[in-house]
Coordinates of C-alpha atoms and ligand atoms in Angstrom, one line a residue:
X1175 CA -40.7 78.3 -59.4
X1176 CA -40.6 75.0 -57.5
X1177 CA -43.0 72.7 -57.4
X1178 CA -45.1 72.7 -54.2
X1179 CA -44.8 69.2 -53.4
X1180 CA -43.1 66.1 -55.3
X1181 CA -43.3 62.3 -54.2
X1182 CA -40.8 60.2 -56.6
X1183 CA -41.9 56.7 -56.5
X1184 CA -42.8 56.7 -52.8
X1185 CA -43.2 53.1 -51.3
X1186 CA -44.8 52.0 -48.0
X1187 CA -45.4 48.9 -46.2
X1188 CA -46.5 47.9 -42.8
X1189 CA -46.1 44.5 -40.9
X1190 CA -49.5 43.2 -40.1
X1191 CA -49.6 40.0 -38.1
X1192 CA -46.4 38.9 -40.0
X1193 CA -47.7 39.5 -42.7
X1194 CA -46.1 42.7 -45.6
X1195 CA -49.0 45.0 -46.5
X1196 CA -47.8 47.0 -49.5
X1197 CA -50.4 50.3 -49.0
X1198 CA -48.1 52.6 -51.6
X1199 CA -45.9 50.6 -54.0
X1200 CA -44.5 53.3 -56.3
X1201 CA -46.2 56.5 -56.2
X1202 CA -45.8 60.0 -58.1
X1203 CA -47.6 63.0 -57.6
X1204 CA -45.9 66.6 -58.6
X1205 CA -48.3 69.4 -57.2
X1206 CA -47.7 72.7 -58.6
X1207 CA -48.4 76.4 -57.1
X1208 CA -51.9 77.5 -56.7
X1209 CA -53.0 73.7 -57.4
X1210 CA -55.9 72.0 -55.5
X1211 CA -55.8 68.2 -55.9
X1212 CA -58.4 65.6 -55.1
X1213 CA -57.0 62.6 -53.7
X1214 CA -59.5 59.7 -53.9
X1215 CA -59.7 56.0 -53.8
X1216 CA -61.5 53.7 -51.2
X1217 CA -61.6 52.9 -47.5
X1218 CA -57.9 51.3 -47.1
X1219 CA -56.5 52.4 -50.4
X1220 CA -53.4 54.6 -48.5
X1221 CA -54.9 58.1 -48.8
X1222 CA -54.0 58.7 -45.0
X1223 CA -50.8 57.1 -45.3
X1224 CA -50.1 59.1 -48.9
X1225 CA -51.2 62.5 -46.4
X1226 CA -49.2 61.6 -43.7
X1227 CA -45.7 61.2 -45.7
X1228 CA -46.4 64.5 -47.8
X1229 CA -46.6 66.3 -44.5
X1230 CA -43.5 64.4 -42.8
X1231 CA -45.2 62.6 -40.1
X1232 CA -44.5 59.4 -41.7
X1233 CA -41.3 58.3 -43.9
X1234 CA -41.8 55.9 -47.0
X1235 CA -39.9 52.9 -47.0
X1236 CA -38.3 54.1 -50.2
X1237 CA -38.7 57.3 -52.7
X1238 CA -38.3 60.8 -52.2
X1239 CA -40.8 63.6 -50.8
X1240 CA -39.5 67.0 -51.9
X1241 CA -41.1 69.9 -50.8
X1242 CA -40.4 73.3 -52.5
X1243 CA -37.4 71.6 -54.5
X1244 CA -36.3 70.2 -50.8
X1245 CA -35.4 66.7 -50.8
X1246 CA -36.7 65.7 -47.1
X1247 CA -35.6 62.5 -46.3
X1248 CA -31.7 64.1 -45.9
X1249 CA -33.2 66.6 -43.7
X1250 CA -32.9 66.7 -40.3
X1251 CA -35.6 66.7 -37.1
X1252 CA -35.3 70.4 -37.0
X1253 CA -35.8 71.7 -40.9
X1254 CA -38.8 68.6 -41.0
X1255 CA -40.4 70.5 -37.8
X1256 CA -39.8 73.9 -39.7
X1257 CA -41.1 72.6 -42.9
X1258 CA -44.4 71.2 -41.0
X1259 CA -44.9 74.3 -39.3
X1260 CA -44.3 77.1 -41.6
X1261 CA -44.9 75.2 -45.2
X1262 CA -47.6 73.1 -44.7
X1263 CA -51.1 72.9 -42.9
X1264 CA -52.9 70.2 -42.2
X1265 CA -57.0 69.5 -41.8
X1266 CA -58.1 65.6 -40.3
X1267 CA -61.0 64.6 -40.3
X1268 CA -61.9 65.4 -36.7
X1269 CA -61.1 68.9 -35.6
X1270 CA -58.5 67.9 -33.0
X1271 CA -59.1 71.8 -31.5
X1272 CA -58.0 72.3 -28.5
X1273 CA -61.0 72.3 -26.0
X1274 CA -60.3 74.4 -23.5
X1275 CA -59.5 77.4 -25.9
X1276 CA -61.9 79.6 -28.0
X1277 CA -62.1 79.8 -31.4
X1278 CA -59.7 82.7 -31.7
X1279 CA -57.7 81.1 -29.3
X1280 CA -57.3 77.8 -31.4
X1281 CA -56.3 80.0 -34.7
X1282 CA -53.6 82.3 -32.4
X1283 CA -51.7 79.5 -30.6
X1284 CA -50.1 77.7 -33.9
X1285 CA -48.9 81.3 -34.5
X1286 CA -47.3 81.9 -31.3
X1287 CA -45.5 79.0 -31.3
X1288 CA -44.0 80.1 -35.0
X1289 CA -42.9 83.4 -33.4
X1290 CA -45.6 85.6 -34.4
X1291 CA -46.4 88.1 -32.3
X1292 CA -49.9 88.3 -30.1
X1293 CA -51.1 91.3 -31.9
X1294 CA -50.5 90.2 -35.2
X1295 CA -51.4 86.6 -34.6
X1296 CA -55.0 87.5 -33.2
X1297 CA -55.5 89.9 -36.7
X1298 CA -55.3 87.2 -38.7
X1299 CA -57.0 84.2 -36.5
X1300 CA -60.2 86.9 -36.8
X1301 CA -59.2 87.6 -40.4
X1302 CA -59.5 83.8 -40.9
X1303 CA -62.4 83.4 -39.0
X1304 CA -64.0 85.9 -40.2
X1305 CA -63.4 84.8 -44.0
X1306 CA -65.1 81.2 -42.8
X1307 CA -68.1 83.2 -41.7
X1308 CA -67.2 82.6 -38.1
X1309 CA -67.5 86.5 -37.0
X1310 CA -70.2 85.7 -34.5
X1311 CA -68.4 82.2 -32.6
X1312 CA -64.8 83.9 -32.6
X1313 CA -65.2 83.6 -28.7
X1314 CA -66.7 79.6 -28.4
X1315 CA -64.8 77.2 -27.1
X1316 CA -64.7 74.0 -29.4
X1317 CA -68.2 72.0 -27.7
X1318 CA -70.5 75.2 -28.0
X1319 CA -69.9 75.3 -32.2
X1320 CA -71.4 72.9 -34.2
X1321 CA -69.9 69.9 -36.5
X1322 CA -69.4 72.3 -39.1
X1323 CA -68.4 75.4 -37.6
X1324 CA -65.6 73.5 -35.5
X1325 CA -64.4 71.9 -39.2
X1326 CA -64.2 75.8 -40.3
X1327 CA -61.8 76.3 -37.1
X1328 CA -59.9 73.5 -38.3
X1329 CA -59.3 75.3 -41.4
X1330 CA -58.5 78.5 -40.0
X1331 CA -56.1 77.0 -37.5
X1332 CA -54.7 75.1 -40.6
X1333 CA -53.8 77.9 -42.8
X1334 CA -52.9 80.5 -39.9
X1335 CA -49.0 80.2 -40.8
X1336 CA -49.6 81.2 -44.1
X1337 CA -48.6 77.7 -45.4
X1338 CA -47.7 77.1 -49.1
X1339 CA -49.2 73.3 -49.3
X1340 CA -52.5 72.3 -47.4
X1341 CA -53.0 68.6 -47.0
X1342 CA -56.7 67.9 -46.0
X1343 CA -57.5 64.1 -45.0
X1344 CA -61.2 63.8 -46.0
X1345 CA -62.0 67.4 -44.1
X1346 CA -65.6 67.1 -44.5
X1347 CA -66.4 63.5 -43.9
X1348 CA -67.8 63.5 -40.7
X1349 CA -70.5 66.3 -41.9
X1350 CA -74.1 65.5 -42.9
X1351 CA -73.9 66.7 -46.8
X1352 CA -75.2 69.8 -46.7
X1353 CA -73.3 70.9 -43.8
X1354 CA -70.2 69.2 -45.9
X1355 CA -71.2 71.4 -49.4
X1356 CA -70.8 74.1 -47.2
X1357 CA -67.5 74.0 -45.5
X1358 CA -66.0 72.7 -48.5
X1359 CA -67.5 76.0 -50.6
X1360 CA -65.5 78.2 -47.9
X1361 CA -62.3 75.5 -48.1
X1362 CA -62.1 75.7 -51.7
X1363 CA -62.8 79.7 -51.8
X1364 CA -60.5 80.4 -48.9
X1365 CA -58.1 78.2 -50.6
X1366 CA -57.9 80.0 -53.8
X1367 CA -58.1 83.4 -52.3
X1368 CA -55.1 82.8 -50.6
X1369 CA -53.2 81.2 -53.6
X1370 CA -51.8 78.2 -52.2
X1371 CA -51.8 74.6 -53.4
X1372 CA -54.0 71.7 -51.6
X1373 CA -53.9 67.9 -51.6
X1374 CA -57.4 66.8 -50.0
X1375 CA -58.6 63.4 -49.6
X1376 CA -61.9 62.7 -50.0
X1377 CA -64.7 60.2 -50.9
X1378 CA -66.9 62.8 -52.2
X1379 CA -66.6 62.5 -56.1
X1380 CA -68.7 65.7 -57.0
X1381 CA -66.2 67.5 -54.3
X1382 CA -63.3 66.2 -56.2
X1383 CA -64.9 67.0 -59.3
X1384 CA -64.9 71.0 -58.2
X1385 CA -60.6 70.5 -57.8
X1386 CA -58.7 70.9 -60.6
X1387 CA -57.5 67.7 -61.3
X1388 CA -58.6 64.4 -59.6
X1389 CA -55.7 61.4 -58.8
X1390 CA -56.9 57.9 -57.2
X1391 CA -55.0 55.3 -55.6
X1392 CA -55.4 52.6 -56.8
X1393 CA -53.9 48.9 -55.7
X1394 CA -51.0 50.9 -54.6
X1395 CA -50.5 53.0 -57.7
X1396 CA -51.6 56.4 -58.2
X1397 CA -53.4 57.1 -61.1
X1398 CA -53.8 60.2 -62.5
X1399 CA -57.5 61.4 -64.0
X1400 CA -58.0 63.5 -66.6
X1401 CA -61.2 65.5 -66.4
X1402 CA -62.4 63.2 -69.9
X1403 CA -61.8 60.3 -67.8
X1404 CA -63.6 61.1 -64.4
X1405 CA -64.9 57.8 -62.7
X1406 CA -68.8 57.6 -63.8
X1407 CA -69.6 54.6 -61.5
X1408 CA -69.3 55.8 -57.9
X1409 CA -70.3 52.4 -56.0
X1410 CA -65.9 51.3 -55.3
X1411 CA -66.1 54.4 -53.1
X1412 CA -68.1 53.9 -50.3
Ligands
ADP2 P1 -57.3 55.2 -46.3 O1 -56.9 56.5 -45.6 O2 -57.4 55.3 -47.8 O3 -58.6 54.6 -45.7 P2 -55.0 54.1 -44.9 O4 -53.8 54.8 -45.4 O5 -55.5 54.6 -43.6 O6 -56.1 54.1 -46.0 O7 -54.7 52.6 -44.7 C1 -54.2 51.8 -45.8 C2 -53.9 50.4 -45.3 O8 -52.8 50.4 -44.5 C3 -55.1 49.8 -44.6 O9 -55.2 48.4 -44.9 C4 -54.7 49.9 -43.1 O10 -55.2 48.9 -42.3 C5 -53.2 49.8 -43.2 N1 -52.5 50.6 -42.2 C6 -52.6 51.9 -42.0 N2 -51.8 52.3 -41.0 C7 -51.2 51.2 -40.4 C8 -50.4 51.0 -39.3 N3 -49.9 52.0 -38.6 N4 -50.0 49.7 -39.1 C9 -50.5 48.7 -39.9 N5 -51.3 48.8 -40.9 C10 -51.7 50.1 -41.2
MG3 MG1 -57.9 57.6 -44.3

């Protein structure tokens, strides 16, 4: 089987008042099937920018993303649209739901616009929703649900195409922690129910510690952390 999602010494750089930022200078990841990795590092480390070229809204400056044994850099407009909409999902930190559409509504419409049809698409939004302990807010638009209930649309919405490789930029981090526990509980159990792999930034080190394995970014390098060498000190993360 091919694995989910590979970056091959990924580089990225931005032009900031004239100046070269190096954010990624030579990263590897390989995520396998059923996997759930924690991305971590500090405020301005790259995680976005790491998120944001494994789901092919961004393009390093050098290195290869290959998803499902796909190089993607060769591909063209159409298979990277196909790819993002049928292989991946995606969670931000804000919701980004649409507001003028319920919660149903929200979880339907990424399916419609893969070809699914109405009847099956609206099973499995309420499947979804239902799994994420929405039953009773199925029919709320976005502003009557709370911080937390919206984040569990998100994650519906996110995995309604069936998508092999969930990338999740710090999904929770605009929660109160005990409304973050929560939703990440149902991400993580939702996640594994349906078998697929995840890549999910977060700041959160006893969330990342729940994942099964931990990588950090670190001065443009990512590192990978072995459970016998998980960070003790916490204070370069917030
Ligand atoms: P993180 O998600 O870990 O906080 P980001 O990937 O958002 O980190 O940002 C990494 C660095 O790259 C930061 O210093 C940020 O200012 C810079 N950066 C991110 N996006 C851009 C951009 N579009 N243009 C210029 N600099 C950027
Ligand atoms: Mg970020």
């Amino acid at each position: 089987m091919n694995n989910t999602l590979q970056l091959k010494k990924v580089c990225r750089h931005y032009l900031q008042g004239g100046q070269k930022l190096e954010v990624l200078k030579g990263v590897d990841l390989t995520i396998s099937p059923h996997e759930v990795v924690a991305l971590i590092g500090p405020s301005g480390s790259g995680k976005t920018t790491l998120l944001q070229i494994a789901g092919l809204l961004d393009q390093p400056n050098s290195g290869e993303v290959i998803l499902d044994g796909q190089k993607c850099q060769k591909a063209d407009d159409d298979s990277r649209t196909a790819l993002r909409r049928n292989y991946l999902g995606f969670v931000y930190q804000y919701h980004n739901l649409l507001p003028d559409f319920d919660a149903l509504e929200n979880v339907v419409l990424p399916q419609l616009i893969a070809n699914v049809s109405e009847k099956v698409a609206r099973e499995k939004a309420g499947w979804l929703l239902e799994r994420l302990g929405l039953s009773q807010r199925m029919y709320h638009r976005p502003a009557e649900l709370s911080g937390g209930e919206q984040q569990r649309v998100a994650i519906a919405r996110a995995l309604a195409n069936t998508p092999k490789l969930l990338l999740a930029d710090e999904p929770t981090g605009n929660l109160d922690p005990h409304t973050a526990d929560n939703v990440f509980i149902s991400l993580m159990e939702i996640v594994k129910e349906t078998g697929l792999s995840a890549l999910i930034a977060t700041h959160n080190l006893e969330l990342a510690g729940k994942m099964d394995r931990q990588v950090q970014l670190k001065d443009g390098i990512l590192l990978d952390l072995r459970p016998s060498k998980r960070i003790e000190d916490n204070r370069n993360f917030y």
